[in-house]
XYZ file of C-alpha atoms in Angstrom:
363
model
C 41.827 -36.644 -76.924
C 41.287 -33.464 -74.725
C 38.645 -33.429 -72.349
C 36.751 -30.598 -73.895
C 36.386 -32.948 -77.003
C 35.187 -35.921 -75.020
C 32.598 -33.418 -73.381
C 31.511 -32.310 -76.713
C 30.881 -35.734 -78.145
C 28.938 -36.750 -75.190
C 26.669 -33.769 -75.371
C 25.970 -34.525 -79.173
C 25.075 -37.961 -78.118
C 22.541 -36.773 -75.564
C 19.547 -36.538 -77.840
C 20.006 -40.137 -79.025
C 19.883 -41.243 -75.459
C 16.680 -39.140 -74.819
C 15.097 -40.895 -77.959
C 15.856 -44.305 -76.592
C 14.957 -43.772 -73.033
C 11.519 -42.172 -73.903
C 10.794 -45.126 -76.222
C 11.600 -47.664 -73.458
C 9.798 -45.777 -70.784
C 6.605 -45.912 -73.177
C 6.897 -49.439 -74.188
C 7.620 -50.426 -70.564
C 4.388 -48.356 -69.361
C 1.968 -50.191 -71.698
C -0.755 -49.130 -74.070
C -2.395 -46.590 -71.452
C 0.869 -44.996 -70.486
C 1.898 -42.596 -73.487
C 4.862 -40.407 -73.218
C 6.261 -40.913 -76.508
C 5.676 -37.224 -77.671
C 8.559 -36.407 -75.238
C 11.025 -37.577 -77.958
C 10.530 -34.100 -79.659
C 12.986 -33.007 -76.747
C 15.823 -34.706 -78.692
C 15.689 -32.650 -81.947
C 14.937 -29.487 -79.964
C 17.957 -30.044 -77.867
C 20.240 -31.044 -80.942
C 19.330 -27.515 -82.473
C 21.333 -25.902 -79.811
C 24.613 -28.101 -79.759
C 25.033 -29.591 -83.315
C 24.689 -28.726 -86.910
C 21.627 -28.963 -89.342
C 22.499 -32.419 -90.609
C 22.732 -34.125 -87.268
C 19.734 -32.371 -86.029
C 17.858 -33.669 -88.942
C 18.999 -37.100 -88.310
C 17.692 -36.950 -84.759
C 14.539 -35.530 -85.958
C 14.081 -38.526 -88.315
C 15.247 -40.834 -85.307
C 12.660 -39.277 -83.081
C 9.710 -39.774 -85.653
C 10.767 -43.148 -86.450
C 10.886 -44.054 -82.760
C 7.614 -42.451 -82.070
C 6.045 -44.250 -84.938
C 7.291 -47.685 -83.915
C 6.184 -47.170 -80.406
C 2.777 -45.855 -81.543
C 2.156 -48.986 -83.822
C 3.325 -51.211 -80.920
C 0.846 -49.693 -78.780
C -1.979 -50.160 -81.453
C -1.010 -53.681 -81.657
C -1.054 -54.639 -78.058
C -3.667 -52.200 -77.058
C -7.267 -51.820 -78.005
C -7.635 -50.744 -81.664
C -9.969 -47.895 -80.964
C -10.506 -45.144 -83.572
C -9.623 -42.393 -81.120
C -6.319 -44.019 -80.462
C -5.389 -44.008 -84.113
C -6.303 -40.432 -84.419
C -4.263 -39.518 -81.460
C -1.269 -41.479 -82.913
C -1.413 -39.498 -86.064
C -1.816 -36.172 -84.151
C 1.321 -36.998 -82.053
C 3.300 -37.990 -85.133
C 2.286 -34.816 -87.048
C 3.344 -32.685 -84.206
C 6.718 -34.628 -83.798
C 7.495 -34.104 -87.538
C 6.495 -30.477 -87.145
C 8.815 -29.864 -84.174
C 11.719 -31.855 -85.935
C 11.340 -29.421 -88.863
C 11.617 -26.458 -86.736
C 14.548 -27.923 -84.981
C 16.462 -28.190 -88.041
C 15.328 -24.505 -89.138
C 16.791 -23.358 -85.715
C 19.790 -25.306 -86.013
C 20.425 -23.535 -89.661
C 19.880 -19.962 -87.944
C 21.963 -20.459 -85.007
C 25.037 -21.668 -86.949
C 24.626 -18.742 -89.413
C 24.528 -16.542 -86.512
C 27.631 -17.987 -85.061
C 29.457 -17.824 -88.314
C 28.722 -14.147 -88.491
C 29.781 -13.528 -84.797
C 33.025 -15.417 -85.553
C 33.747 -13.429 -88.490
C 33.108 -10.038 -86.462
C 35.218 -11.172 -83.951
C 38.031 -12.092 -86.253
C 37.946 -8.802 -87.909
C 38.259 -6.962 -84.661
C 41.055 -9.030 -83.533
C 42.838 -8.435 -86.693
C 42.260 -4.758 -86.335
C 43.447 -4.726 -82.752
C 46.684 -6.813 -83.602
C 47.467 -4.182 -86.266
C 47.254 -1.171 -83.895
C 48.795 -2.671 -81.015
C 52.787 -2.817 -81.325
C 54.884 -5.498 -79.346
C 56.365 -3.949 -76.343
C 60.247 -3.957 -76.182
C 61.653 -6.556 -74.052
C 64.119 -4.140 -72.295
C 64.765 -0.257 -72.594
C 66.933 1.621 -70.546
C 67.274 -0.678 -67.572
C 63.787 -1.590 -67.632
C 62.126 -5.014 -68.516
C 58.708 -5.274 -70.106
C 56.142 -7.696 -70.771
C 52.516 -7.336 -72.127
C 49.469 -9.514 -72.520
C 46.110 -8.933 -74.053
C 43.155 -11.337 -73.413
C 39.979 -10.952 -75.425
C 36.495 -11.747 -73.874
C 35.093 -11.935 -77.235
C 31.502 -12.550 -75.735
C 29.045 -12.162 -78.446
C 31.541 -10.128 -80.678
C 31.890 -7.639 -77.774
C 35.428 -6.865 -78.603
C 36.861 -3.918 -76.456
C 39.147 -1.125 -76.893
C 41.849 -1.865 -74.447
C 45.214 -0.421 -75.632
C 48.695 -0.050 -74.466
C 52.103 1.240 -75.890
C 55.734 1.644 -74.690
C 58.290 4.171 -76.418
C 61.609 5.357 -75.705
C 62.120 9.027 -75.737
C 64.651 11.801 -74.973
C 63.109 12.233 -71.426
C 62.675 8.482 -70.598
C 60.677 5.585 -71.124
C 57.060 6.532 -71.573
C 54.184 4.158 -71.371
C 50.446 4.457 -71.923
C 47.575 1.995 -70.981
C 44.061 2.831 -71.513
C 40.768 1.439 -72.008
C 37.872 2.766 -74.338
C 34.370 3.229 -73.411
C 32.008 0.771 -75.015
C 32.882 -2.145 -77.366
C 33.153 -3.160 -81.089
C 34.921 -1.687 -83.836
C 34.213 1.805 -82.907
C 36.079 1.388 -79.756
C 38.866 -0.330 -81.677
C 38.966 2.827 -84.127
C 39.054 5.142 -81.228
C 41.931 3.219 -79.351
C 43.801 3.515 -82.742
C 43.392 7.347 -82.700
C 44.636 7.481 -79.160
C 47.727 5.424 -79.810
C 48.543 7.322 -82.909
C 48.428 10.715 -81.099
C 50.510 9.267 -78.364
C 53.176 7.771 -80.722
C 53.150 11.236 -82.560
C 53.725 13.321 -79.716
C 55.394 11.241 -77.050
C 58.829 12.226 -78.501
C 58.008 15.809 -78.828
C 56.460 17.147 -75.702
C 58.719 17.440 -73.008
C 56.040 17.853 -70.153
C 54.016 14.277 -69.756
C 51.055 16.506 -68.452
C 50.939 18.370 -71.892
C 51.016 14.824 -73.530
C 48.043 13.835 -71.385
C 46.295 17.097 -72.265
C 46.836 16.403 -75.981
C 45.388 13.063 -75.548
C 42.537 14.431 -73.787
C 41.720 17.051 -76.633
C 42.032 14.227 -79.391
C 39.314 12.131 -77.588
C 37.015 15.124 -77.163
C 37.204 16.148 -80.785
C 36.541 12.569 -81.753
C 33.670 12.571 -79.514
C 32.342 15.969 -80.535
C 32.485 17.187 -77.070
C 29.346 15.248 -76.099
C 31.044 13.361 -73.223
C 29.874 9.938 -74.686
C 33.066 8.897 -75.860
C 36.054 8.841 -73.294
C 39.164 6.657 -72.504
C 40.507 5.887 -68.882
C 44.200 5.890 -69.221
C 47.457 5.989 -67.306
C 50.587 7.346 -68.604
C 54.112 6.810 -66.877
C 57.569 8.078 -67.685
C 60.597 6.624 -66.123
C 64.078 7.892 -66.851
C 67.348 5.993 -66.629
C 67.775 6.826 -63.018
C 64.359 5.130 -62.135
C 62.396 8.226 -61.347
C 58.914 7.451 -62.586
C 56.276 10.335 -63.159
C 52.732 9.001 -62.967
C 49.506 10.520 -64.566
C 46.263 9.029 -64.067
C 43.054 9.749 -66.026
C 40.187 7.752 -64.375
C 42.176 4.551 -64.846
C 42.850 1.839 -62.173
C 45.933 2.641 -60.191
C 49.111 0.652 -61.096
C 50.179 -1.847 -58.518
C 53.985 -1.735 -57.264
C 55.516 -5.031 -56.147
C 58.418 -4.416 -53.812
C 60.117 -7.000 -51.510
C 56.880 -9.054 -51.456
C 54.515 -6.169 -50.705
C 51.981 -4.922 -53.198
C 51.156 -1.255 -53.099
C 48.612 0.828 -55.293
C 50.295 3.854 -56.871
C 47.538 6.366 -56.402
C 47.832 9.863 -57.509
C 46.690 12.882 -55.468
C 45.519 14.664 -58.586
C 43.128 12.026 -59.990
C 41.575 13.267 -62.962
C 38.490 12.251 -65.115
C 38.940 10.059 -68.213
C 40.306 11.373 -71.432
C 37.768 13.408 -73.510
C 36.160 15.044 -70.450
C 38.599 17.767 -69.630
C 41.851 16.534 -68.159
C 44.418 18.910 -66.575
C 46.833 16.347 -64.617
C 49.877 16.963 -62.568
C 52.396 14.181 -62.369
C 52.892 12.087 -59.321
C 56.619 11.175 -58.711
C 57.478 7.607 -57.733
C 61.181 6.473 -57.159
C 61.805 2.756 -58.712
C 64.541 0.806 -57.041
C 66.345 -2.229 -58.271
C 64.007 -5.334 -58.969
C 60.797 -3.050 -58.383
C 57.880 -4.329 -60.436
C 54.766 -2.187 -61.613
C 51.737 -3.964 -63.132
C 49.498 -1.449 -65.309
C 46.061 -3.255 -65.962
C 42.674 -2.455 -67.404
C 39.639 -2.767 -65.374
C 38.749 -6.261 -66.921
C 41.181 -7.572 -64.231
C 39.499 -6.383 -61.168
C 36.052 -6.990 -62.835
C 36.596 -10.671 -63.572
C 34.434 -13.011 -61.482
C 34.351 -16.569 -60.473
C 31.375 -18.051 -62.363
C 30.225 -20.129 -59.378
C 30.635 -17.787 -56.361
C 30.335 -14.554 -58.448
C 33.253 -13.049 -56.411
C 35.756 -10.753 -58.013
C 39.090 -11.731 -58.939
C 41.400 -10.777 -55.777
C 43.751 -8.755 -57.531
C 46.244 -7.746 -54.811
C 46.793 -11.159 -53.274
C 47.019 -12.684 -56.821
C 49.598 -10.102 -57.948
C 51.635 -10.628 -54.701
C 51.568 -14.600 -55.130
C 52.460 -14.165 -58.848
C 55.120 -11.577 -58.883
C 57.041 -12.325 -55.479
C 60.151 -14.161 -56.191
C 59.540 -14.228 -60.036
C 61.271 -12.189 -62.786
C 59.419 -11.015 -65.894
C 57.840 -12.441 -67.735
C 57.136 -15.352 -65.327
C 55.301 -13.008 -62.996
C 52.877 -12.046 -65.599
C 52.328 -15.665 -66.731
C 51.621 -16.824 -63.301
C 49.086 -14.042 -62.898
C 47.299 -15.170 -66.135
C 47.092 -18.656 -64.978
C 45.490 -17.656 -61.510
C 42.944 -15.377 -63.588
C 42.132 -18.231 -65.876
C 41.634 -20.679 -63.088
C 39.383 -18.183 -61.016
C 37.033 -17.503 -64.203
C 37.332 -20.746 -65.577
C 38.494 -19.020 -68.787
C 35.308 -17.064 -69.192
C 35.881 -13.321 -69.006
C 33.209 -10.649 -69.283
C 35.396 -8.019 -70.540
C 38.740 -7.682 -72.233
C 41.884 -7.520 -70.178
C 45.347 -5.596 -70.980
C 48.300 -5.994 -68.883
C 51.840 -4.432 -68.999
C 54.406 -5.303 -66.595
C 57.474 -3.348 -65.900
C 60.727 -4.267 -64.029
C 63.778 -2.110 -62.973
C 66.924 -4.013 -63.806
C 70.183 -3.939 -62.009
C 71.935 -1.778 -64.764
C 70.868 -0.124 -67.875
C 70.632 -2.757 -70.811
C 70.853 -2.012 -74.131
C 67.282 -1.838 -75.798
C 65.856 -4.858 -77.567
C 62.567 -6.187 -78.779
C 60.634 -9.315 -78.197
């Protein structure tokens, strides 16, 4: 049995512990010490952690326990009429609160089902539009990872693609503004445009400009819909051309050092008027480049609220590690830092320059 399952069962038994504890405290305090109404805490707590049936059982148990203790107080205490009236009022309040708790549990469970269905639809849509990256193309090894935050169905529109073209391997990593199915649809359009034009336009700057026009057209030119993106082109000799449209800088890992690959001609995101110039980078044997979305740099430790230390974590994960091991180590470090709770989706694409050109394959 896993620790999470044990903790879940312990939480489900907590309302019962509260009922027993309140009853014992009331009895031990004597007739003049009346705290039995606190048993109402049990079904109200159950409504937030268990289903309607178990919440109903706890509501009945709370009413029965309160009734038994009230009768005991009447037997051992003075049988005054006002005491009996107070007992009836307390029991009526506990019964009403138990019914409200059951109704709240029904509403919560229905909301959770709707949210789960929405997340599953969005996840299925994203899996349909994101192709698996090739394992090796033209002397380059690739690995990709997508981790969804899925907080209240706030599914984002992170995207990536790797294609082999006449001019070299072309890569796109981007992040759509906003969340939900609208973001997924916009990501699909950007990926479709990239796939259609990556093998037709020789100049990567023209390709980025075309992506910009596509996003602007979908956003009707109002500037409310945009996509941060980085586009890279790597030829067989390891010469990389890098274009950035408002996206976090890729990280180059070389001989144990991590360097942010900034571009002198930084542009606004796609959809806001992009006219980039490609910045050249020469990749040597065993160089690794990490492309990522801003969910990585915005991930926080839930206790300290500190941001994830991206550069030290990348250095520790990728130094002396080949792909995909480096990416896996980075993801493990991220999960440990955040406790598995993310505020935004994260997409990672890692690229490694191999010793020699290797025939393309897919993972």
